[in-house]
């Protein structure tokens, strides 16, 4: 790596600057030459004095450039540089003519007067008091943003965190951060705790301060939620993690923990005789879900009607004969306010759901259908013939501070529906389900459809499994595989996996094909052949649109990162007519398949060929897959088509994208693909377990190809240690039911 270079000079020209300042191209006039510099320079303007530190490289567009790692800036101090600064549009309320008048009158004191003595601007002919107030406020805002970026850079913090902090905290950001740097460790800014510690040290905040320890406790709880999906963890486990993170004594942890509990920053509850602790937002989410479901159960308790005659009539009209368990599910959905419908592939969930929807609509009830992802919504829409939306789009995301999702629809603005159907419920986490329940009227029926043998949600919580395991709410599990589905090896082998039986790897003439490959090179070679030639030639499928490669892991020989690199080189190689954008991590090229890796509620999109206000919106979510349709190397922007929604990516947004020729099994949840190629190899055994294999197998609609060894498949089937999730919802549901039974007994006595 080359040595860091340091240059000083005046910003001669801002060649490009994206909206959030996370990527800029500027020309800097030094004592000796004009230098092009690129990097995250915030709201940099012409005329400013800068000190830039970085490395030189050669660009195809600009030639020799300095890639900026850190920078310092100061306001222009000479008359000429101040005039350039004000004329550049740094303050929107100051036009070039006014800039000339100001500098002519006040010279090199112009900016000082705008900031500290704005009343003197009345000496300029034509400037009203209102205009002067606007100029003053604009300067204060610009100065605060500039000061924050400089402050972050001086503390060795990447500019992107400064940009996030500015958007979240506004003009007072620097003041708030200096008092408590740990506010940047929460959602929305996501600064690593050790970076907040480094700022705190420079601000002389004691390492044993209450604010640091409380922040560390929240950070530890937030990390287990993000990394492992737990909404609660054992108090002893939290203590171990927090003491290790903070490097403090156990006694000090206990002392501050009591304060946090007293102020309900965290919550403690006893589950099966053991003390568990939760962040306030997860506690409130799961507590609300439990209370709301308890109300639903109470509302429908005395409303049980036998709808058998109605189901008989539906059978005669549709020509479909429902088996006994299906009839039970339909009857419960019609008579009660709540139902969980679960079961594996081929057991008739969709047929049962279609009957439920049809009969509910015949009762003149308004039915809405939601799903956690765009692909899942499209799938259930195709299967039912009814429009389905993602939960986020149905609730309508609002801008927020990043700590919690805010939606247009909530208790004060309810959704207009009598029945809410949620498909792929296994993917819905605690906070999202809470938000949905808050937007439903008390009398609204709720039908949750999902496969409880699949992986738990990406987000924290395990709502579907908790509801089923509690035994409190009505649940119907469909188990009979219908004759038509019995012809599918995918379906039959999926059920064998759930039962712990070895799958049939010998058949080669149906929809599941096993190819023995016991080393990475053979897996790579076969994978490329299948995607580029064999499958497209034999079945007429598109390598990008129809084939999805799955891997259990993001690390090791068959990591999605490495598989994506191989597949991109073969399926979408560089070409003179293909624009591309290069980042530190990867190259994005027109035609690439990409995936969004975290919820981003601020990304704007428009519908393809849309022409009115309803054809646009905000929000792209974790797991959404799209195709890059345009790329601008100079501006470092991408245009991505997410199944008809066109979104623009720029600056730090690019960090949220990754190539998606190959994705992890976890990321494939809620989606089905015509062709799935599953790669299996040696690796971390904890990642190779039964319901991960089951989830991967059930992603394939028409063809599944497994590349690996029979031994690894057998190991996964034997390993029935599901992804363990620590949550409080099941306990809360059970406690609510116990309390109700106790009340009933008291009344009877």
XYZ file of C-alpha atoms in Angstrom:
749
model
C 0.000 0.000 0.000
C 1.337 3.441 -0.943
C 2.032 6.108 1.667
C -0.664 8.650 2.528
C -0.242 12.032 0.808
C -1.248 15.370 2.348
C -2.174 18.419 0.284
C -3.440 21.904 1.175
C -5.292 24.307 -1.071
C -8.483 26.036 -2.142
C -11.434 24.248 -3.742
C -11.290 25.620 -7.276
C -14.249 23.668 -8.655
C -16.807 21.115 -7.471
C -17.093 18.856 -10.512
C -19.598 16.468 -8.970
C -21.361 16.087 -5.650
C -24.177 13.641 -4.938
C -27.095 14.641 -2.738
C -25.744 13.288 0.548
C -22.119 14.301 -0.047
C -20.884 10.726 0.292
C -19.122 10.997 -3.085
C -17.618 14.189 -4.513
C -15.164 15.089 -7.255
C -13.339 18.399 -6.739
C -10.422 20.354 -8.173
C -8.065 21.773 -5.550
C -5.691 24.615 -6.306
C -2.476 24.121 -4.351
C 0.643 26.288 -4.335
C 2.101 24.234 -7.174
C -0.673 22.588 -9.217
C -4.371 21.847 -9.727
C -5.247 18.432 -8.245
C -8.379 16.331 -8.678
C -9.624 14.740 -5.443
C -12.468 12.290 -4.888
C -14.177 10.987 -1.779
C -16.870 11.582 0.850
C -16.482 15.352 1.276
C -19.954 16.242 2.514
C -21.315 19.634 1.437
C -17.971 20.888 0.097
C -18.180 24.186 -1.820
C -15.939 26.205 -4.125
C -13.719 28.717 -2.349
C -13.219 26.641 0.801
C -9.727 25.940 2.145
C -9.021 22.231 2.640
C -6.336 19.901 3.946
C -6.735 16.499 2.278
C -5.063 13.215 3.241
C -5.244 10.175 0.969
C -3.591 8.139 -1.774
C -3.032 8.985 -5.434
C -4.293 6.701 -8.183
C -4.989 6.977 -11.912
C -8.585 7.371 -13.109
C -9.749 6.679 -16.671
C -11.890 9.824 -16.486
C -9.767 12.393 -14.647
C -6.285 10.908 -14.782
C -4.260 11.376 -11.595
C -6.577 11.688 -8.576
C -6.266 11.823 -4.818
C -8.594 9.353 -3.087
C -9.421 11.193 0.132
C -9.414 9.267 3.392
C -9.549 12.247 5.760
C -9.951 15.948 5.327
C -10.051 19.194 7.240
C -11.744 22.301 5.969
C -12.075 25.925 6.884
C -14.171 28.761 5.566
C -12.588 30.943 2.877
C -10.721 33.913 4.295
C -9.716 36.106 1.334
C -12.087 38.367 -0.578
C -11.617 36.355 -3.781
C -12.276 32.979 -2.140
C -15.286 34.325 -0.206
C -16.774 35.655 -3.436
C -16.232 32.273 -5.137
C -17.793 30.502 -2.144
C -20.927 32.658 -2.037
C -21.295 32.721 -5.834
C -21.137 28.897 -5.998
C -24.581 28.533 -4.427
C -23.324 27.452 -1.023
C -26.146 29.586 0.394
C -29.208 29.301 -1.832
C -30.517 32.676 -0.694
C -27.359 34.476 -1.897
C -27.215 34.942 -5.655
C -24.010 35.991 -7.479
C -25.030 39.682 -7.696
C -25.776 39.832 -3.944
C -22.495 37.982 -3.265
C -20.580 40.711 -5.120
C -22.378 43.449 -3.178
C -21.658 41.744 0.169
C -17.953 41.202 -0.518
C -17.556 44.723 -1.911
C -19.086 46.150 1.277
C -17.569 43.876 3.961
C -14.477 42.391 2.298
C -12.798 39.497 4.112
C -15.148 40.016 7.099
C -18.257 39.036 5.056
C -18.782 35.545 6.461
C -18.022 36.708 9.991
C -20.733 39.376 9.699
C -23.276 36.937 8.212
C -22.716 34.646 11.183
C -22.366 37.066 14.091
C -23.728 40.480 13.016
C -26.423 39.794 10.401
C -28.175 43.097 11.202
C -25.363 44.893 9.319
C -26.624 43.312 6.088
C -29.395 45.919 6.128
C -26.744 48.288 4.762
C -26.993 46.415 1.437
C -29.642 47.973 -0.770
C -32.571 45.675 -1.574
C -32.072 43.169 1.271
C -35.167 42.849 3.457
C -35.087 41.691 7.080
C -36.789 38.443 6.052
C -34.122 37.758 3.406
C -31.344 38.561 5.882
C -32.830 36.149 8.440
C -32.892 33.452 5.757
C -29.231 34.082 4.841
C -28.225 33.944 8.517
C -30.133 30.685 9.183
C -28.770 29.049 6.030
C -25.219 29.931 7.033
C -25.715 28.547 10.566
C -27.082 25.306 9.144
C -24.286 24.959 6.589
C -21.670 25.774 9.225
C -23.114 23.173 11.625
C -23.022 20.447 8.959
C -19.491 21.433 7.955
C -18.319 21.542 11.560
C -19.773 18.091 12.220
C -17.964 16.498 9.265
C -14.697 18.154 10.306
C -15.224 17.007 13.900
C -15.857 13.415 12.787
C -12.814 13.407 10.527
C -10.574 14.775 13.256
C -11.709 11.857 15.409
C -10.907 9.360 12.669
C -14.574 8.589 11.948
C -15.650 7.913 8.349
C -17.661 10.688 6.728
C -20.660 8.410 6.125
C -21.306 8.315 9.889
C -21.171 12.102 9.992
C -23.697 12.291 7.158
C -26.011 9.852 8.961
C -25.636 11.760 12.239
C -26.435 15.040 10.504
C -29.599 13.621 8.888
C -30.749 12.142 12.194
C -29.750 14.809 14.715
C -29.758 18.032 12.677
C -28.097 21.303 13.663
C -27.376 20.215 17.225
C -25.638 16.979 16.143
C -22.108 17.951 17.155
C -23.205 19.315 20.512
C -25.190 16.151 21.285
C -22.380 13.850 20.148
C -19.798 15.640 22.280
C -22.015 15.137 25.328
C -22.818 11.514 24.483
C -20.983 9.897 21.525
C -22.832 6.642 22.185
C -26.057 7.990 20.658
C -24.429 7.158 17.329
C -24.352 3.422 18.117
C -28.110 3.009 17.620
C -30.031 2.165 14.467
C -29.863 4.887 11.862
C -26.179 5.775 12.404
C -24.749 2.349 13.403
C -21.346 3.592 14.556
C -19.221 0.747 16.006
C -19.024 0.969 19.792
C -15.219 1.179 19.818
C -15.386 4.287 17.586
C -17.818 5.929 19.994
C -15.400 4.995 22.778
C -12.548 6.768 20.978
C -14.587 9.989 20.717
C -15.658 9.674 24.363
C -12.033 9.356 25.426
C -11.110 12.579 23.624
C -14.122 14.302 25.185
C -12.871 13.076 28.586
C -15.995 11.037 29.314
C -15.044 8.541 32.042
C -15.020 4.873 31.061
C -17.047 4.061 34.166
C -19.695 6.718 33.452
C -23.339 5.708 33.651
C -24.070 6.863 30.090
C -21.263 4.696 28.661
C -22.311 1.583 30.559
C -26.005 2.024 29.705
C -25.053 2.522 26.064
C -22.899 -0.611 26.225
C -25.776 -2.649 27.665
C -28.099 -1.476 24.881
C -25.415 -2.104 22.283
C -24.888 -5.680 23.535
C -28.635 -6.356 23.416
C -28.930 -4.780 19.974
C -26.061 -6.893 18.655
C -27.599 -10.225 19.718
C -30.856 -9.100 18.111
C -29.094 -8.263 14.843
C -26.723 -11.214 14.734
C -28.841 -13.993 16.265
C -32.423 -12.751 16.189
C -32.939 -12.822 19.981
C -35.447 -10.368 21.444
C -34.267 -11.303 24.945
C -31.260 -13.020 26.478
C -30.420 -14.444 29.874
C -29.301 -11.760 32.317
C -26.088 -13.678 33.027
C -25.294 -13.824 29.290
C -25.890 -10.083 28.964
C -23.669 -9.422 31.951
C -20.871 -11.498 30.428
C -21.148 -9.701 27.042
C -21.396 -6.214 28.552
C -18.529 -6.666 31.023
C -16.341 -7.960 28.183
C -17.317 -5.112 25.842
C -16.989 -2.350 28.421
C -14.067 -3.826 30.385
C -15.755 -3.069 33.700
C -16.451 -4.994 36.883
C -19.534 -7.109 37.395
C -20.456 -4.954 40.374
C -20.526 -1.799 38.241
C -22.683 -3.565 35.658
C -25.174 -4.578 38.376
C -25.300 -1.023 39.685
C -26.057 0.605 36.319
C -28.405 -2.232 35.297
C -30.663 -1.354 38.243
C -30.909 2.251 37.038
C -31.695 1.163 33.456
C -34.410 -1.184 34.730
C -35.907 1.475 36.993
C -36.127 3.914 34.078
C -37.510 1.163 31.760
C -34.658 1.497 29.319
C -34.511 -2.294 29.536
C -36.968 -4.824 30.962
C -36.396 -7.924 33.072
C -38.742 -10.904 33.262
C -38.555 -14.396 34.632
C -39.083 -17.223 32.148
C -39.100 -20.787 33.459
C -37.261 -19.707 36.586
C -34.478 -17.833 34.764
C -33.993 -14.074 34.540
C -34.110 -12.626 30.998
C -33.634 -9.045 29.827
C -35.010 -7.174 26.799
C -34.591 -3.826 25.087
C -37.602 -1.604 25.626
C -38.712 -1.683 21.984
C -38.716 -5.499 21.773
C -40.477 -5.811 25.120
C -43.190 -3.380 24.039
C -43.565 -5.127 20.663
C -44.002 -8.641 22.040
C -46.107 -7.485 24.986
C -48.439 -5.666 22.567
C -48.695 -8.720 20.287
C -49.600 -10.962 23.234
C -52.260 -8.547 24.522
C -53.747 -8.016 21.065
C -53.981 -11.738 20.290
C -55.559 -12.288 23.704
C -58.249 -9.751 22.759
C -58.793 -11.494 19.407
C -59.255 -14.812 21.154
C -61.690 -13.296 23.651
C -63.750 -11.651 20.893
C -64.208 -14.943 19.036
C -64.540 -17.173 22.149
C -68.341 -17.281 22.138
C -68.789 -16.972 18.383
C -68.273 -20.545 17.213
C -70.563 -21.477 14.335
C -70.496 -24.606 12.187
C -70.011 -23.459 8.586
C -70.080 -26.998 7.132
C -73.117 -26.292 4.876
C -71.350 -23.251 3.424
C -68.183 -25.291 2.815
C -70.284 -28.010 1.132
C -71.738 -25.388 -1.198
C -68.260 -24.055 -2.011
C -67.151 -27.596 -2.898
C -70.081 -28.041 -5.269
C -69.389 -24.717 -6.970
C -65.607 -25.142 -7.350
C -65.469 -28.898 -7.885
C -62.800 -29.161 -5.166
C -63.158 -31.740 -2.403
C -61.509 -30.481 0.790
C -60.033 -33.065 3.150
C -61.036 -33.012 6.805
C -58.172 -30.845 8.086
C -58.734 -28.307 5.334
C -62.423 -28.123 6.271
C -61.437 -27.546 9.886
C -59.165 -24.669 8.873
C -61.854 -23.076 6.679
C -64.447 -23.397 9.440
C -62.150 -21.835 12.061
C -61.237 -18.934 9.760
C -64.927 -18.167 9.221
C -66.052 -18.580 12.833
C -63.123 -17.179 14.803
C -61.127 -13.970 14.645
C -57.750 -15.652 14.291
C -56.164 -18.659 12.559
C -52.663 -19.950 11.867
C -52.582 -22.163 8.770
C -49.321 -24.076 8.483
C -47.968 -27.043 6.552
C -45.303 -28.137 4.107
C -45.286 -28.047 0.308
C -48.056 -29.911 -1.509
C -50.378 -30.056 1.515
C -52.985 -27.687 0.080
C -52.324 -24.424 1.950
C -53.111 -22.320 -1.122
C -56.258 -24.303 -1.966
C -57.457 -23.897 1.622
C -56.603 -20.193 1.641
C -58.469 -19.592 -1.620
C -61.583 -21.175 -0.103
C -61.226 -19.033 3.039
C -60.893 -15.827 0.993
C -63.819 -16.748 -1.264
C -66.191 -17.509 1.625
C -65.167 -14.437 3.611
C -65.802 -12.216 0.587
C -69.183 -13.882 0.143
C -69.937 -12.508 3.626
C -69.220 -9.023 2.170
C -65.995 -8.728 4.156
C -63.085 -6.688 2.777
C -59.975 -8.905 2.586
C -56.407 -7.582 2.312
C -53.403 -9.827 1.615
C -49.885 -8.972 2.773
C -46.471 -10.653 2.647
C -43.067 -9.709 4.070
C -41.231 -9.370 0.715
C -42.008 -8.227 -2.807
C -41.379 -11.698 -4.235
C -43.621 -13.317 -1.626
C -46.361 -10.766 -2.337
C -46.151 -11.423 -6.084
C -46.253 -15.178 -5.513
C -49.359 -15.161 -3.295
C -51.021 -12.690 -5.652
C -50.459 -15.073 -8.578
C -51.745 -18.057 -6.564
C -54.892 -16.401 -5.196
C -55.743 -13.999 -8.002
C -56.016 -11.201 -5.423
C -53.715 -8.200 -5.192
C -51.115 -8.588 -2.456
C -48.716 -5.983 -1.092
C -45.678 -6.101 1.118
C -46.458 -5.272 4.746
C -44.220 -2.191 4.509
C -45.997 -0.889 1.427
C -49.429 -1.617 2.864
C -48.638 0.275 6.076
C -46.846 3.034 4.101
C -43.433 3.797 5.553
C -42.799 7.293 6.904
C -39.402 8.953 7.398
C -38.081 8.276 10.902
C -34.998 8.759 13.041
C -33.946 5.195 12.267
C -34.640 3.764 15.748
C -38.102 2.443 14.895
C -40.163 2.053 11.788
C -42.891 4.655 11.462
C -45.921 4.082 9.263
C -48.815 6.138 7.945
C -51.220 3.450 9.170
C -51.370 2.851 12.930
C -53.930 3.104 15.761
C -54.881 6.600 14.594
C -55.174 5.715 10.905
C -56.420 2.131 10.608
C -56.337 0.041 7.468
C -59.713 -0.337 5.774
C -60.249 -4.093 5.967
C -62.298 -6.725 7.778
C -59.813 -9.551 7.213
C -56.007 -9.462 7.030
C -54.222 -12.428 5.452
C -50.435 -12.609 5.952
C -48.512 -15.110 3.832
C -44.964 -16.370 4.552
C -45.540 -15.532 8.201
C -42.384 -17.390 9.252
C -40.417 -14.386 7.911
C -42.243 -11.722 9.929
C -40.310 -10.408 12.941
C -41.731 -9.058 16.199
C -41.555 -5.332 15.461
C -43.104 -5.624 11.999
C -45.955 -7.795 13.283
C -46.603 -5.326 16.091
C -46.822 -2.503 13.529
C -49.319 -4.492 11.443
C -51.528 -5.310 14.441
C -51.584 -1.656 15.482
C -53.058 -0.764 12.074
C -55.943 -3.269 12.315
C -59.271 -2.570 13.938
C -60.121 -4.754 16.936
C -62.807 -6.705 15.055
C -60.532 -7.471 12.073
C -60.005 -11.199 11.442
C -56.427 -12.372 11.053
C -55.272 -15.366 9.016
C -51.548 -16.176 9.223
C -50.163 -18.594 6.622
C -46.666 -20.033 6.803
C -44.429 -23.053 7.048
C -43.143 -23.360 10.610
C -40.410 -25.791 9.510
C -38.630 -23.037 7.590
C -35.969 -20.720 8.966
C -36.961 -17.979 11.433
C -37.097 -14.303 10.343
C -34.020 -12.276 9.424
C -35.126 -9.688 11.994
C -35.422 -10.319 15.722
C -38.208 -12.558 16.991
C -39.886 -15.822 16.035
C -43.547 -14.859 15.919
C -45.082 -17.735 13.954
C -43.264 -20.447 15.916
C -44.013 -18.738 19.245
C -47.742 -18.547 18.486
C -47.841 -22.203 17.440
C -45.778 -23.425 20.410
C -47.852 -21.457 22.918
C -50.922 -23.586 22.172
C -53.076 -20.564 22.959
C -54.380 -19.585 19.514
C -56.154 -21.668 16.856
C -53.624 -23.503 14.658
C -54.280 -25.974 11.855
C -51.363 -27.957 10.444
C -51.947 -29.551 7.031
C -50.000 -32.811 6.675
C -51.556 -34.776 3.816
C -49.559 -34.490 0.587
C -51.982 -34.486 -2.324
C -51.623 -36.936 -5.184
C -50.557 -34.353 -7.745
C -47.769 -33.129 -5.477
C -46.631 -36.693 -4.846
C -45.246 -36.692 -8.386
C -42.674 -34.085 -7.352
C -39.379 -35.268 -5.885
C -38.874 -31.774 -4.491
C -42.092 -32.037 -2.459
C -41.635 -35.638 -1.322
C -37.999 -35.158 -0.347
C -38.878 -31.983 1.551
C -41.239 -34.020 3.718
C -38.576 -36.687 4.192
C -36.199 -33.991 5.461
C -38.754 -32.750 8.012
C -39.266 -36.349 9.187
C -35.514 -36.858 9.564
C -35.306 -39.356 6.692
C -32.509 -39.415 4.104
C -33.646 -38.112 0.744
C -33.548 -40.130 -2.490
C -30.428 -39.067 -4.408
C -30.531 -41.752 -7.106
C -33.355 -40.515 -9.321
C -32.187 -38.280 -12.176
C -35.311 -38.011 -14.353
C -37.554 -35.741 -12.310
C -37.385 -32.290 -10.674
C -34.585 -33.028 -8.164
C -31.083 -33.855 -9.385
C -28.096 -34.655 -7.158
C -24.581 -34.286 -8.599
C -21.762 -35.610 -6.423
C -19.049 -32.963 -6.133
C -16.574 -33.322 -3.278
C -14.175 -30.414 -3.843
C -14.629 -26.675 -4.462
C -13.050 -26.610 -7.938
C -15.483 -29.237 -9.210
C -18.386 -27.317 -7.656
C -17.251 -24.084 -9.364
C -16.794 -25.768 -12.749
C -20.161 -27.557 -12.667
C -21.959 -24.492 -11.334
C -20.753 -22.327 -14.212
C -21.611 -25.025 -16.784
C -25.123 -25.430 -15.367
C -25.869 -21.700 -15.246
C -24.282 -20.668 -18.532
C -24.988 -23.647 -20.792
C -26.570 -26.893 -19.638
C -29.755 -25.633 -17.963
C -30.478 -22.795 -20.436
C -29.910 -25.149 -23.386
C -32.019 -27.992 -21.981
C -34.879 -26.076 -20.337
C -34.773 -22.668 -22.040
C -34.340 -20.847 -18.734
C -32.603 -17.508 -18.217
C -29.371 -17.764 -16.205
C -30.183 -14.515 -14.416
C -33.988 -14.331 -14.251
C -34.860 -18.009 -13.651
C -31.855 -19.630 -11.928
C -30.930 -18.908 -8.312
C -27.788 -20.293 -6.695
C -28.012 -20.870 -2.934
C -25.290 -21.435 -0.345
C -25.525 -21.943 3.424
C -22.718 -19.488 4.074
C -21.125 -16.106 3.354
C -17.715 -17.488 4.273
C -15.428 -20.281 3.153
C -14.938 -22.062 -0.181
C -18.574 -21.765 -1.291
C -19.220 -18.338 0.157
C -21.804 -16.295 -1.702
C -19.123 -13.626 -2.179
C -16.841 -15.979 -4.082
C -19.634 -17.693 -6.035
C -20.939 -14.282 -7.112
C -17.501 -13.299 -8.362
C -17.263 -16.459 -10.478
C -20.805 -16.166 -11.835
C -20.514 -12.460 -12.641
C -17.362 -13.115 -14.668
C -19.135 -15.797 -16.701
C -22.721 -14.540 -16.953
C -22.134 -10.778 -17.196
C -18.517 -10.074 -18.165
C -17.237 -6.544 -18.801
C -17.866 -5.100 -22.252
C -17.383 -1.759 -24.001
C -21.143 -1.214 -24.141
C -21.760 -2.086 -20.479
C -21.413 0.768 -17.991
C -20.170 -0.138 -14.540
C -19.435 1.380 -11.146
C -16.530 0.224 -8.997
C -16.522 0.481 -5.214
C -14.068 -0.645 -2.573
C -15.895 -3.958 -2.239
C -17.106 -4.927 -5.705
C -17.908 -3.929 -9.282
C -21.523 -3.311 -10.309
C -22.312 -3.694 -14.002
C -25.414 -3.085 -16.097
C -27.226 -6.431 -16.255
C -26.021 -7.637 -12.837
C -28.473 -9.241 -10.426
C -28.237 -7.496 -7.039
C -29.842 -7.721 -3.601
C -30.644 -5.079 -0.986
C -29.070 -6.166 2.311
C -30.854 -3.974 4.862
C -34.128 -2.091 5.156
C -33.741 1.417 3.777
C -36.923 3.465 4.095
C -35.479 6.527 2.338
C -34.624 5.125 -1.116
C -37.049 6.634 -3.620
C -38.480 4.567 -6.462
C -40.861 5.019 -9.376
C -42.880 2.364 -11.127
C -41.631 1.349 -14.553
C -43.737 3.241 -17.114
C -45.577 4.994 -14.248
C -47.031 8.433 -14.888
C -48.806 9.647 -11.724
C -48.185 10.236 -8.013
C -49.351 6.735 -7.055
C -46.572 5.308 -9.224
C -43.790 6.357 -6.860
C -42.821 5.696 -3.289
C -40.016 5.109 -0.824
C -38.399 2.043 0.679
C -36.331 -0.903 -0.525
C -36.080 -3.795 1.894
C -33.710 -6.478 3.080
C -33.776 -9.352 0.554
C -35.275 -7.443 -2.407
C -33.636 -8.598 -5.658
C -33.322 -6.469 -8.794
C -31.386 -5.980 -12.024
C -29.037 -3.049 -12.666
C -30.395 -1.149 -15.666
C -28.071 1.871 -15.693
C -24.707 2.876 -14.212
C -22.782 6.146 -14.144
C -19.108 5.653 -13.321
C -18.419 9.372 -12.911
C -21.368 10.077 -10.604
C -21.096 6.627 -8.982
C -24.830 6.040 -9.297
C -26.829 2.950 -10.219
C -30.383 2.431 -11.399
C -31.910 -0.852 -10.226
C -35.161 -2.409 -11.408
C -36.799 -4.253 -8.509
C -39.506 -6.108 -10.435
C -40.971 -2.933 -11.903
C -39.852 -0.458 -9.221
C -36.954 1.669 -10.449
C -34.676 2.881 -7.650
C -31.576 5.080 -7.852
C -28.547 4.272 -5.695
C -25.784 6.736 -4.930
C -23.015 7.265 -2.428
C -23.199 5.157 0.700
C -26.416 3.505 -0.548
C -24.170 1.326 -2.724
C -22.867 -0.332 0.452
C -26.353 -1.802 0.964
C -26.185 -3.729 -2.327
C -24.476 -7.020 -3.045
C -24.410 -9.266 -6.091
C -27.206 -11.844 -6.037
C -26.328 -14.525 -8.585
C -25.736 -16.537 -5.408
C -27.456 -15.748 -2.092
C -27.554 -17.412 1.294
C -30.450 -19.723 2.112
C -31.481 -17.255 4.827
C -31.803 -14.473 2.252
C -33.907 -16.689 -0.041
C -36.734 -16.964 2.483
C -40.149 -16.031 1.134
C -39.042 -16.482 -2.467
C -39.513 -19.245 -4.994
C -37.414 -19.688 -8.118
C -37.998 -21.808 -11.209
C -34.552 -23.376 -10.832
C -32.443 -23.610 -7.664
C -28.842 -24.823 -7.527
C -27.860 -25.626 -3.948
C -24.120 -25.807 -3.199
C -22.987 -27.791 -0.147
C -19.449 -28.291 1.097
C -17.481 -28.604 4.306
C -17.712 -25.643 6.622
C -19.005 -24.436 9.948
C -21.219 -27.311 11.098
C -23.478 -24.899 12.984
C -24.682 -23.608 9.592
C -25.573 -27.059 8.289
C -28.817 -28.117 9.925
C -32.157 -29.661 8.983
C -34.486 -26.718 8.566
C -31.868 -24.799 6.558
C -31.756 -27.710 4.079
C -35.553 -27.884 4.125
C -35.845 -24.155 3.425
C -33.373 -24.416 0.521
C -35.159 -27.386 -1.056
C -38.574 -25.733 -0.861
C -37.350 -22.615 -2.712
C -37.391 -24.557 -6.025
C -40.573 -24.582 -8.103
C -39.585 -26.617 -11.168
C -36.056 -27.955 -10.706
C -33.584 -28.394 -7.855
C -29.942 -29.312 -8.450
C -27.780 -30.168 -5.427
C -23.987 -29.979 -5.791
C -22.158 -31.614 -2.893
C -21.849 -34.923 -1.099
C -24.371 -37.377 0.288
C -22.487 -37.281 3.595
C -23.030 -33.535 4.012
C -26.745 -33.899 3.157
C -27.120 -36.744 5.668
C -25.376 -34.655 8.333
C -27.813 -31.781 7.784
C -30.823 -34.065 8.063
C -29.518 -35.576 11.307
C -28.693 -32.160 12.760
C -32.112 -31.058 13.981
C -30.817 -28.194 16.125
C -32.973 -25.407 14.796
C -31.789 -21.826 14.905
C -32.440 -21.192 18.582
C -34.247 -17.928 19.203
C -34.673 -16.467 22.667
C -37.946 -14.522 22.725
C -40.592 -13.630 25.306
C -43.705 -13.855 23.117
C -44.519 -17.504 23.793
C -44.155 -16.921 27.536
C -46.353 -13.805 27.383
C -49.059 -15.651 25.428
C -49.010 -18.557 27.869
C -49.114 -16.242 30.888
C -52.081 -14.379 29.413
C -53.934 -17.630 28.837
C -53.104 -18.834 32.359
C -54.380 -15.594 33.847
C -57.633 -15.893 31.864
C -58.172 -19.484 33.053
C -57.565 -18.361 36.642
C -60.115 -15.534 36.260
C -62.704 -17.970 34.848
C -62.155 -20.345 37.788
C -62.559 -17.465 40.246
C -65.852 -16.430 38.612
C -67.216 -20.005 38.691
C -66.314 -20.424 42.365
